[in-house]
PDB file of C-alpha atoms in Angstrom:
ATOM      1  CA  MET A1404      -0.029  -0.264   0.076  1.00 52.00           C
ATOM      2  CA  THR A1405       0.883   3.704  -0.459  1.00 59.00           C
ATOM      3  CA  ASP A1406      -0.745   4.985   1.988  1.00 60.00           C
ATOM      4  CA  HIS A1407       2.040   6.699   3.910  1.00 61.00           C
ATOM      5  CA  LEU A1408       2.437   8.826   0.920  1.00 61.00           C
ATOM      6  CA  PHE A1409      -0.816  10.356   1.249  1.00 58.00           C
ATOM      7  CA  ARG A1410      -1.263  10.447   4.857  1.00 61.00           C
ATOM      8  CA  PRO A1411      -2.661  14.171   5.856  1.00 66.00           C
ATOM      9  CA  GLN A1412      -0.736  16.149   8.892  1.00 71.00           C
ATOM     10  CA  PHE A1413      -4.145  16.975  10.901  1.00 68.00           C
ATOM     11  CA  THR A1414      -2.965  20.025  12.491  1.00 82.00           C
ATOM     12  CA  PRO A1415      -5.361  21.849  15.407  1.00 83.00           C
ATOM     13  CA  ALA A1416      -6.208  24.579  12.843  1.00 85.00           C
ATOM     14  CA  ILE A1417      -7.010  21.614   9.859  1.00 83.00           C
ATOM     15  CA  GLN A1418      -9.008  19.831  12.621  1.00 84.00           C
ATOM     16  CA  ARG A1419     -10.989  22.399  13.488  1.00 88.00           C
ATOM     17  CA  VAL A1420     -11.928  23.467   9.841  1.00 88.00           C
ATOM     18  CA  LEU A1421     -12.788  19.939   9.533  1.00 84.00           C
ATOM     19  CA  GLU A1422     -14.949  19.782  12.299  1.00 87.00           C
ATOM     20  CA  ARG A1423     -16.528  23.119  11.812  1.00 88.00           C
ATOM     21  CA  LEU A1424     -17.522  21.820   8.378  1.00 85.00           C
ATOM     22  CA  TYR A1425     -18.733  18.239   9.212  1.00 82.00           C
ATOM     23  CA  SER A1426     -20.940  19.820  11.670  1.00 82.00           C
ATOM     24  CA  GLU A1427     -22.424  22.180   9.475  1.00 79.00           C
ATOM     25  CA  THR A1428     -22.950  19.669   7.150  1.00 75.00           C
ATOM     26  CA  ILE A1429     -24.937  17.559   9.763  1.00 68.00           C
ATOM     27  CA  GLU A1430     -27.289  20.578  10.847  1.00 70.00           C
ATOM     28  CA  GLN A1431     -28.261  20.824   7.170  1.00 71.00           C
ATOM     29  CA  ASP A1432     -29.169  17.392   6.810  1.00 70.00           C
ATOM     30  CA  PRO A1433     -31.574  15.856   9.622  1.00 70.00           C
ATOM     31  CA  ILE A1434     -30.571  11.997   8.253  1.00 72.00           C
ATOM     32  CA  GLN A1435     -27.115  12.668   8.272  1.00 66.00           C
ATOM     33  CA  ARG A1436     -27.189  14.091  11.709  1.00 64.00           C
ATOM     34  CA  ALA A1437     -28.992  11.227  12.978  1.00 75.00           C
ATOM     35  CA  GLU A1438     -26.721   8.556  11.616  1.00 76.00           C
ATOM     36  CA  ALA A1439     -23.556  10.547  13.031  1.00 70.00           C
ATOM     37  CA  GLN A1440     -24.930  10.409  16.256  1.00 73.00           C
ATOM     38  CA  SER A1441     -25.981   6.342  16.156  1.00 75.00           C
ATOM     39  CA  GLN A1442     -21.992   5.911  15.531  1.00 67.00           C
ATOM     40  CA  ASP A1443     -21.177   8.150  18.272  1.00 59.00           C
TER      41      ASP A1443
END
């Protein structure tokens, strides 16, 4: 596998941006919100 070549470097800043985008997407989609809660 070449997955080490593409492994992203998740800095705290990137992590916050991803979390914000993910939470905004969930807020716009009740089905995704329900699925996210059931997985967590």
